[in-house]
XYZ file of C-alpha atoms in Angstrom:
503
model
C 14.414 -20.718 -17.147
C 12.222 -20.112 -20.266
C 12.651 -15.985 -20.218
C 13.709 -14.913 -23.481
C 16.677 -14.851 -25.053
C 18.155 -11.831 -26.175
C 18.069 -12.085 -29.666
C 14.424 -11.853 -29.245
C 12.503 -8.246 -30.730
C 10.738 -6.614 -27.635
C 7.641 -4.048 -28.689
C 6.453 -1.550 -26.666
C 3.066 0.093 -27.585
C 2.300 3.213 -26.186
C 5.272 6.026 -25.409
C 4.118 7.502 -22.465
C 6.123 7.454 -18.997
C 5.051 3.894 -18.522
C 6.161 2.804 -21.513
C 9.341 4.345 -21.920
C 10.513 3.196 -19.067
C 9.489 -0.370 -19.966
C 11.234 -0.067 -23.486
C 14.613 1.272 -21.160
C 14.441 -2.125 -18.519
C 13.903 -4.311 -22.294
C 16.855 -2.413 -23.564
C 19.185 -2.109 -21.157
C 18.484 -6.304 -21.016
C 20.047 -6.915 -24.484
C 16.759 -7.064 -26.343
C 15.983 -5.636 -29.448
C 13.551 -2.417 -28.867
C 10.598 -1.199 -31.236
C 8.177 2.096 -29.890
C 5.098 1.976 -31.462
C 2.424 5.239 -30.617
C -0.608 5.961 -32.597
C -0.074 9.816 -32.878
C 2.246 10.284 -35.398
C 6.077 11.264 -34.320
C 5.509 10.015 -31.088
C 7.535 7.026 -31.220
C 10.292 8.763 -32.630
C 10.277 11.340 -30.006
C 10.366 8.457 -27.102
C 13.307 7.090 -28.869
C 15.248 10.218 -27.892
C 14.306 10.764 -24.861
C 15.355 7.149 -23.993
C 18.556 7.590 -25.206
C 18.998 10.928 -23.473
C 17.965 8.702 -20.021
C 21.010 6.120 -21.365
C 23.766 9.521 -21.786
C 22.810 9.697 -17.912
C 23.083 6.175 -17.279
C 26.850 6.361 -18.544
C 27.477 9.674 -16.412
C 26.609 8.067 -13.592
C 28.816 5.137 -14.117
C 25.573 2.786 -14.653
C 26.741 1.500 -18.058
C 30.054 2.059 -20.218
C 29.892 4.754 -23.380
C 29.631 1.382 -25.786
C 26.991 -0.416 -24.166
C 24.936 3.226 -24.668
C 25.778 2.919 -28.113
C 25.312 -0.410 -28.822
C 21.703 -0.254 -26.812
C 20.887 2.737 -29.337
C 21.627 0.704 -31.814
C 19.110 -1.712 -30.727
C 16.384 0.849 -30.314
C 14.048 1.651 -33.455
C 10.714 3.819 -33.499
C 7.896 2.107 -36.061
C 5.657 4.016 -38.221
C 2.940 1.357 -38.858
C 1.895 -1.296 -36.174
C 2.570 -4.051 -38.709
C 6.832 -3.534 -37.871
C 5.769 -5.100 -34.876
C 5.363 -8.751 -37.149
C 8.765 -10.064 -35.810
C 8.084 -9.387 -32.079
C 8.301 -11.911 -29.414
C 6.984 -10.070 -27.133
C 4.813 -6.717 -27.193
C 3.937 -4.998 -24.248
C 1.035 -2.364 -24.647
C 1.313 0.639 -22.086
C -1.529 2.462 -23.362
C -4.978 3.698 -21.806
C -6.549 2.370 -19.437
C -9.545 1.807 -21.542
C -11.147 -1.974 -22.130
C -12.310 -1.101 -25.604
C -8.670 0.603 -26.242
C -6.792 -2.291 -25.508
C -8.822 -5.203 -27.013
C -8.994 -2.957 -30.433
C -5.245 -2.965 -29.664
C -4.523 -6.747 -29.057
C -6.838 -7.790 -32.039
C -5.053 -5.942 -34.643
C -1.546 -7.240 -32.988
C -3.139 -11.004 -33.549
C -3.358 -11.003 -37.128
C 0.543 -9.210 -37.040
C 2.939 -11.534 -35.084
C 3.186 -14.798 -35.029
C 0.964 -17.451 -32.849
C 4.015 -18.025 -30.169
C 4.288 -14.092 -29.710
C 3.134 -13.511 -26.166
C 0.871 -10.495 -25.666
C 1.348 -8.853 -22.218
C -0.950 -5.735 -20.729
C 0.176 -3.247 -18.346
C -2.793 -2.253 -16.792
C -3.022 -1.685 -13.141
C -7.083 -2.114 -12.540
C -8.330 -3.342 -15.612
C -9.235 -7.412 -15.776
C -6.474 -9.315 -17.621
C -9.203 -11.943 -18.803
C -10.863 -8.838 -20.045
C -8.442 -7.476 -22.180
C -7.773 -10.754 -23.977
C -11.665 -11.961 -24.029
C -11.693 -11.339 -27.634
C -8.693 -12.785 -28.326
C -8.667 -16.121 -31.114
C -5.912 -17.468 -28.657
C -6.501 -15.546 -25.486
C -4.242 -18.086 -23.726
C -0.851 -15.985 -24.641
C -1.827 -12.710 -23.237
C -1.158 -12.253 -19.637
C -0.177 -9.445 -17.615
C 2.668 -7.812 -17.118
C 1.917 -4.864 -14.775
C 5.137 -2.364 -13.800
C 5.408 0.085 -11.099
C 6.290 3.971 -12.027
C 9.168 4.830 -12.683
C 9.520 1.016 -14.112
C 13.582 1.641 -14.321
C 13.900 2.297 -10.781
C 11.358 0.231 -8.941
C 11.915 -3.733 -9.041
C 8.872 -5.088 -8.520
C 6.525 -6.400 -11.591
C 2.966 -8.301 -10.794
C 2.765 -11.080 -13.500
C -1.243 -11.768 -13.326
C -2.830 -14.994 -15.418
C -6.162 -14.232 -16.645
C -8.891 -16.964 -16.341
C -7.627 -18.246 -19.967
C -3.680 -17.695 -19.644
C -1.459 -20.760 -19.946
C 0.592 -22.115 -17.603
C 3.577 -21.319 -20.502
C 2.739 -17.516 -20.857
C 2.905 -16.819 -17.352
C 6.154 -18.536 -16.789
C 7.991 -17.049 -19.628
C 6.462 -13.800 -18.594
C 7.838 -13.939 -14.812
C 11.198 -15.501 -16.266
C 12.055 -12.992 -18.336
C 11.566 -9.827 -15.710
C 13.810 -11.860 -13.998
C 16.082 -12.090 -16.725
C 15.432 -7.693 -16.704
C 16.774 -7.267 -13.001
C 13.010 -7.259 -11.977
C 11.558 -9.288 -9.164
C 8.362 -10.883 -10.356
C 5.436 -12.173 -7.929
C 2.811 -14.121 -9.472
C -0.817 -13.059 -9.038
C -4.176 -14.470 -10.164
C -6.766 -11.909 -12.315
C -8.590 -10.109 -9.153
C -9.579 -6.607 -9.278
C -6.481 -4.086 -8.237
C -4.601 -7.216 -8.328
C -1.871 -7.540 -5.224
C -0.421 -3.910 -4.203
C -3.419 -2.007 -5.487
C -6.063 -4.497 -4.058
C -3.960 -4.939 -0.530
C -3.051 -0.962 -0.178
C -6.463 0.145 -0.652
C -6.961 0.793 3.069
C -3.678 2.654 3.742
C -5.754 5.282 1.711
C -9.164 4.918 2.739
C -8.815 4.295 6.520
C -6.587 7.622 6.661
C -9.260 9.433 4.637
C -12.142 8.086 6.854
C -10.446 9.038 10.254
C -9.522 12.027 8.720
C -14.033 12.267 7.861
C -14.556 11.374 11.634
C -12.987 14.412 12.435
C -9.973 12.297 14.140
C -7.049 14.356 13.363
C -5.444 16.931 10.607
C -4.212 14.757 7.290
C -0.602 16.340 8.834
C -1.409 14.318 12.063
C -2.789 11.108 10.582
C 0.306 11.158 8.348
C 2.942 11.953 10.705
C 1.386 9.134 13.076
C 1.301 6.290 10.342
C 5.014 7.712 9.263
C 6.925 8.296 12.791
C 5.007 5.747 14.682
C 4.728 2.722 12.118
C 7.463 2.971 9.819
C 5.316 3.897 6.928
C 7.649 6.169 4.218
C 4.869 8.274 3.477
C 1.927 9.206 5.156
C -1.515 8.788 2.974
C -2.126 12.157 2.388
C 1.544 13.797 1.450
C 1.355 10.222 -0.623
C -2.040 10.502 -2.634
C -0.451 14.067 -3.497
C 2.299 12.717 -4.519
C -0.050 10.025 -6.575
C -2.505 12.474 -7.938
C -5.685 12.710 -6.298
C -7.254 11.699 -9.057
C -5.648 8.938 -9.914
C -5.842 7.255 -6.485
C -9.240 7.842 -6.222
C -9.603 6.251 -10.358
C -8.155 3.148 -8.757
C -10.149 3.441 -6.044
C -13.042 3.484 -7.777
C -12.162 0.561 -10.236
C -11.549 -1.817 -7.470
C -14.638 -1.099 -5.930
C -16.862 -1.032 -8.687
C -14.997 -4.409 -9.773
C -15.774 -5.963 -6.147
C -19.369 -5.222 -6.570
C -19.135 -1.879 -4.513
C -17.820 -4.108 -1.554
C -18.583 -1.923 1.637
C -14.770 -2.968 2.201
C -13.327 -0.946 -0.640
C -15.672 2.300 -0.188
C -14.332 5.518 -1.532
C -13.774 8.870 0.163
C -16.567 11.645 -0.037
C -13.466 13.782 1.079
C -11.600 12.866 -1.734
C -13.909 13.002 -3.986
C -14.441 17.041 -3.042
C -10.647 17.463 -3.516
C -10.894 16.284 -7.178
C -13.978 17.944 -7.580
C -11.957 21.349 -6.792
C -9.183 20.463 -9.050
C -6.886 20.181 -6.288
C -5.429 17.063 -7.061
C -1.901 17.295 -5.265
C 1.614 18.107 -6.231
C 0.885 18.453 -9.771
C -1.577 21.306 -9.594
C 0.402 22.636 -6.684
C -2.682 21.948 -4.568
C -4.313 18.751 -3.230
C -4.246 17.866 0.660
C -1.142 20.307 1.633
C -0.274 23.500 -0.385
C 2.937 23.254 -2.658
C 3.381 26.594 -4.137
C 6.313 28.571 -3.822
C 7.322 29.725 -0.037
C 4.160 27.290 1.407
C 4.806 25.958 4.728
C 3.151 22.013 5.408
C 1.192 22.217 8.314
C 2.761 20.655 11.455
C 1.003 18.212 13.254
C -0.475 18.051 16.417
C 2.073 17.389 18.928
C 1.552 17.377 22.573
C 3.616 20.389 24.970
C 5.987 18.770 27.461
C 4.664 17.173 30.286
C 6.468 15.728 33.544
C 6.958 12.303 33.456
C 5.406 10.316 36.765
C 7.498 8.513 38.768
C 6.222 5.543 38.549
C 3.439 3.236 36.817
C 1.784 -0.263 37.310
C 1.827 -2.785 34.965
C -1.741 -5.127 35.191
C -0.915 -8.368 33.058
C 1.341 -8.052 30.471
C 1.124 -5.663 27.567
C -0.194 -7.462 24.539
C 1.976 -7.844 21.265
C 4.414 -5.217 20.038
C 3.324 -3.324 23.141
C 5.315 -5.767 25.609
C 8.278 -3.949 24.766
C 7.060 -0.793 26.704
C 8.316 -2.211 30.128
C 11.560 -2.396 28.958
C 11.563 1.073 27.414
C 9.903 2.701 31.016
C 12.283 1.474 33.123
C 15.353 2.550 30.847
C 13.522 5.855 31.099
C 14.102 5.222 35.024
C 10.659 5.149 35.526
C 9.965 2.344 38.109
C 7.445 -0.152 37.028
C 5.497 -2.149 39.775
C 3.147 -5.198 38.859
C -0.080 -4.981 40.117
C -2.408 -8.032 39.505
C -2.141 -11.498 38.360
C 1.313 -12.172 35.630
C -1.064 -13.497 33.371
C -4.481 -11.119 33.168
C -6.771 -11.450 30.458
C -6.396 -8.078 29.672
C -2.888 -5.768 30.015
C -2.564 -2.228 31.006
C -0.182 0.227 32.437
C -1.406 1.820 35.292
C -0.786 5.989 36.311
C -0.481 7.447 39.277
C -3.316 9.144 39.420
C -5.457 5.935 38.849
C -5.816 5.960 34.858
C -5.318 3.021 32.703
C -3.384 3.102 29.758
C -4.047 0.284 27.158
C -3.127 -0.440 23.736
C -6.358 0.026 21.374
C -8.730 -3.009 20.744
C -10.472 -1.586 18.459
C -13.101 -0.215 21.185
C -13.329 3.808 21.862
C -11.868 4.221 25.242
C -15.178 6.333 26.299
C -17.029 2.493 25.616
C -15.097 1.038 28.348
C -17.205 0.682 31.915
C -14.647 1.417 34.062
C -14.148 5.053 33.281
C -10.360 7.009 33.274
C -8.838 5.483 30.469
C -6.153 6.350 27.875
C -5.726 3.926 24.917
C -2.350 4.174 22.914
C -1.946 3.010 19.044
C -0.559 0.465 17.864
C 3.194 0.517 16.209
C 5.519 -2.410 14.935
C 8.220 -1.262 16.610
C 7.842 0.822 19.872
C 11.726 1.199 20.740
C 12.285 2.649 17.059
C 8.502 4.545 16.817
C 9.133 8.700 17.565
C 5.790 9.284 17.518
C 2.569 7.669 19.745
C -0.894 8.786 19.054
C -3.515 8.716 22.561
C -7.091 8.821 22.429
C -8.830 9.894 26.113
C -11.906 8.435 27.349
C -14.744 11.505 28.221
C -14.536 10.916 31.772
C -10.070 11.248 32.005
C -9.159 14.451 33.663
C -6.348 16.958 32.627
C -4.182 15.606 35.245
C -4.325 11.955 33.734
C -3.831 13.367 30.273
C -0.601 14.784 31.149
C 0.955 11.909 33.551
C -0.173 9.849 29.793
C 1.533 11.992 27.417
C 4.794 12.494 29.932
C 5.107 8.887 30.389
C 5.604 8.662 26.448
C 7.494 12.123 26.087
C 9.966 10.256 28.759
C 10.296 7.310 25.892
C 11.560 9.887 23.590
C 7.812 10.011 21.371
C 6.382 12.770 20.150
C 2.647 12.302 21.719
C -0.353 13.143 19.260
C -3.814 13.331 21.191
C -6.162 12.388 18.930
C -10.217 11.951 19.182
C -11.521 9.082 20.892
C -12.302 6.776 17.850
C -12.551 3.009 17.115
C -9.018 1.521 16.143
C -7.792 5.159 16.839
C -5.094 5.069 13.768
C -2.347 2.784 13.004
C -3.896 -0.029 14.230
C -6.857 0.501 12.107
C -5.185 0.976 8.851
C -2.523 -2.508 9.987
C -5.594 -4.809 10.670
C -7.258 -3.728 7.791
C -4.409 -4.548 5.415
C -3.704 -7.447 7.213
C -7.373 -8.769 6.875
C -7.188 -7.865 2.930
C -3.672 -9.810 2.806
C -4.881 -13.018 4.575
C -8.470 -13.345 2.584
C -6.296 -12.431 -1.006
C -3.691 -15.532 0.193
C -6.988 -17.852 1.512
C -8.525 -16.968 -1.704
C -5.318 -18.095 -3.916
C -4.818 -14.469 -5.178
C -0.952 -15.385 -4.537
C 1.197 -16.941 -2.089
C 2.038 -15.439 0.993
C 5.738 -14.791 0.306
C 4.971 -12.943 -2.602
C 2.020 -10.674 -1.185
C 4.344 -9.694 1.154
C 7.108 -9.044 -1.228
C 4.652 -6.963 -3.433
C 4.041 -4.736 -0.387
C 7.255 -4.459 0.761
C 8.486 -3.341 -2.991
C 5.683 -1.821 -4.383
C 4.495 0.389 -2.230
C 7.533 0.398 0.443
C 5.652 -1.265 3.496
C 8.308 -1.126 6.516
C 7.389 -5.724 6.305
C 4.962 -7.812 4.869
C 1.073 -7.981 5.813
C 1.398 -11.520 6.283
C 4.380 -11.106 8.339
C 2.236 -8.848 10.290
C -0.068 -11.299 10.546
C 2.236 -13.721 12.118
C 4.217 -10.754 14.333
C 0.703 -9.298 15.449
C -1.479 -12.806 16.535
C -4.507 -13.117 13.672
C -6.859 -13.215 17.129
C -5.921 -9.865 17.765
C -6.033 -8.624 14.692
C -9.669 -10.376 14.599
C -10.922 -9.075 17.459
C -9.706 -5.734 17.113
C -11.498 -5.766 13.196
C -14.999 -7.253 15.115
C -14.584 -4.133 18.161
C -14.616 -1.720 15.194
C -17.384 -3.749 13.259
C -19.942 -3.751 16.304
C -18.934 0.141 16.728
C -19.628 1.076 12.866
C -22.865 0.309 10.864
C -22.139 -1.163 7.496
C -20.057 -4.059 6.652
C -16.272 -2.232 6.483
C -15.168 -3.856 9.263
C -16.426 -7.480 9.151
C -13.094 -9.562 9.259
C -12.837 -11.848 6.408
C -13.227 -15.909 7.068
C -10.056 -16.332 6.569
C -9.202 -14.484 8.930
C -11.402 -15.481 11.445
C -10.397 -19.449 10.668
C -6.391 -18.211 10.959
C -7.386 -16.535 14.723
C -9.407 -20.271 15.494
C -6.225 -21.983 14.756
C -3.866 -19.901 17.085
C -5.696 -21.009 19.929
């Protein structure tokens, strides 16, 4: 281990939210604790309310009355940046401006001393950036925290293009040492959760353009039927529209405007109009006193047929559906070869219900079809979205939605749209996690680990990956690419190479 010690001075710049709760995880460590803020009082005023956060701490049985005192003890505001001089380690927490923070860092390197490592906390500005100006850019490395940075474990430790080797390590060592779990991560716009996550956000918002379903349907789909805590829209609410779009923006201004990374026209309207979520009591849902959230579109009960045919087996998560029908005591026949190119359940009434390839059902030549989404776990999904090709009848739609109302699911019918939902917004992210690994953005364990804590994924992209088949995941991707103009949907190389090798 080289995280260190606890006899070393910690320095927090900037008292905001963010860097409060940075100075608590330093403090509650063992380290000595200075606030520094530019607008006078500031500092002194974070000081308090950190110790009023360690009072709680003791109430709650978190920490004993002396270690509050003795942590207090350890906790000092500074007037002046130049109390920072003894510092080991100074972590700035400020705005997310370039100009801001390189001011910032070049004052701090003619302060502390040459072995005092510099760390940012900026979410979507470039590490290499922010210490370009730097006389030894090689100690400054970032550091970046997740809100509220007390409570959430995960820390990205990125390496700009100059870091050393050194910084980085004694940076992920000593989160550690804090309780935190580190991931490494190389300088790339929106680095790991920010850069992977993107399309949780935008492939919600672009269904939600394509007139797909209501934001309270395309959240309670990626929520009941995937796992997901949050859907995108109660999440981005929850966020700050404005904010999510910011970051939205950054990355894909940073990537070149990558067709990938595209932001939402919808969106953008909502911020426009102010209505940027719970904090103005207004973004995608209403939050003012006595509002009700809209429900979401959920299917009337239908009977459940008697029986249905399984064609081939059911690809993927899907295969699991058998099982589930016939503990409905719905009596499954096979029809067709074992081992089909293509499975499919199916009705009585002659339509076919497949899981979603990425291709409209409507596109298929064969007429009366029903395609299902995709979820990770079918047995524990409540909810299953269906999209009906033009030419199903009323009398297939409800022998569809019984046969999942019989599952126990709650059945959304949705437009009939490439990817339909879920399985959009999974391939997407998976595509984004396997290019970032290919790429050496980070290892695979710890992209997944950064999803999984960062942004509470119900498992790992690349675990996905693995769970899902990359072929299907590729060919669902190039279904959606040859049914959208533009270059969203191309599947990455890697990707593509991962799919070759499965075969």
């Amino acid at each position: 281990m080289t995280a260190l010690g606890t006899s070393s001075t910690v320095a927090v710049v900037g008292t905001g939210t963010m860097g409060q709760g940075i100075a608590q995880v330093a403090l509650v460590a063992g380290h000595r604790v200075r606030l520094y803020d530019t607008a006078p009082g500031r500092a002194g005023q974070a000081a308090g309310a950190i110790a009023g956060r360690l009072d709680r701490l003791v109430e709650k049985g978190r920490i004993t009355a002396s270690e509050r005192d003795a942590a207090a003890d350890r906790l000092s505001p500074a007037a002046d940046l130049a109390e920072l001089a003894d510092a080991a380690l100074v972590i700035e927490a400020i705005l997310e401006q370039l100009p801001v923070k390189q001011e910032l860092f070049a004052a701090l390197e003619d302060i502390v001393a040459a072995d005092c490592l510099l760390a940012t906390n900026t979410s979507s500005l470039s590490v290499t950036a922010v210490a370009g100006g730097l006389r030894h850019p090689g100690r400054c490395v970032g550091l970046h925290f997740f809100n509220p940075a007390p409570l959430l474990p995960l820390v990205e430790v990125i390496s700009g293009f100059a870091t050393d080797e050194t910084a980085a390590t004694t940076a992920y060592d000593t989160a550690a040492a804090w309780g935190k779990t580190p991931v490494r991560c190389a300088d790339t716009p929106g680095f790991l959760v920010n850069r992977i996550a993107r399309p949780f956000y935008a492939e919600a918002l672009r269904a939600h353009e394509e007139r797909t379903a209501d934001p309270a349907t395309l959240d309670a789909v990626l929520r009941e039927g995937t796992g997901f805590r949050m859907g995108p829209f109660e999440l981005t609410d929850l966020i700050g529209q404005d904010v999510n779009e910011a970051v939205t923006h950054s990355v894909w201004n940073a990537f070149f405007q990558d067709p990938k990374f595209t932001p939402s026209l919808a969106q953008r309207r909502l911020v426009e109009s102010g209505l940027h979520g719970r904090k103005a009591g207004r973004g995608w849902f209403d939050y003012s006193e006595g509002a009700r959230r809209p429900a979401p579109l959920t299917a009337d009960p239908c009977p459940a047929p008697a029986s249905v045919a399984l064609h081939a087996a059911l690809p993927g998560p899907a295969a699991v559906l058998r099982e589930l029908i016939e503990e409905a005591g719905i009596k499954v026949t096979e029809e067709g070869t074992p081992y089909g190119p293509e499975g499919f359940l199916r009705l009585p009434g002659g339509a076919r219900l497949i899981l979603t390839d990425g291709r409209p059902a409507t596109s298929r030549a064969d007429g009366r079809y029903f395609c299902f989404d995709l979820s990770l776990d079918y047995r524990a999904a409540t909810r299953i979205a269906l999209a009906a090709s033009a030419q199903a009848s009323e009398a297939d739609r409800a022998e569809a939605v019984g046969l999942f109302q019989a599952l126990g699911k709650q059945v959304s019918v949705i437009d009939d749209v490439p990817g339909m939902i879920a399985a959009r917004t999974i391939a997407m992210i998976v595509d984004f996690a396997v290019d970032a690994a290919a790429r050496g953005v980070a290892t695979p364990e710890d992209i997944d680990t950064a999803m999984r804590l960062g942004v509470n994924y119900p498992g790992g992209p690349m675990e996905w990956a693995e769970r899902l088949g990359a072929r299907w995941v590729w060919q669902l991707l190039d279904a959606m690419y040859h049914h959208n103009a533009g270059g969203r949907y191309v599947p990455s190389w890697a990707l593509r190479r991962r799919a070759d090798l499965e075969e």
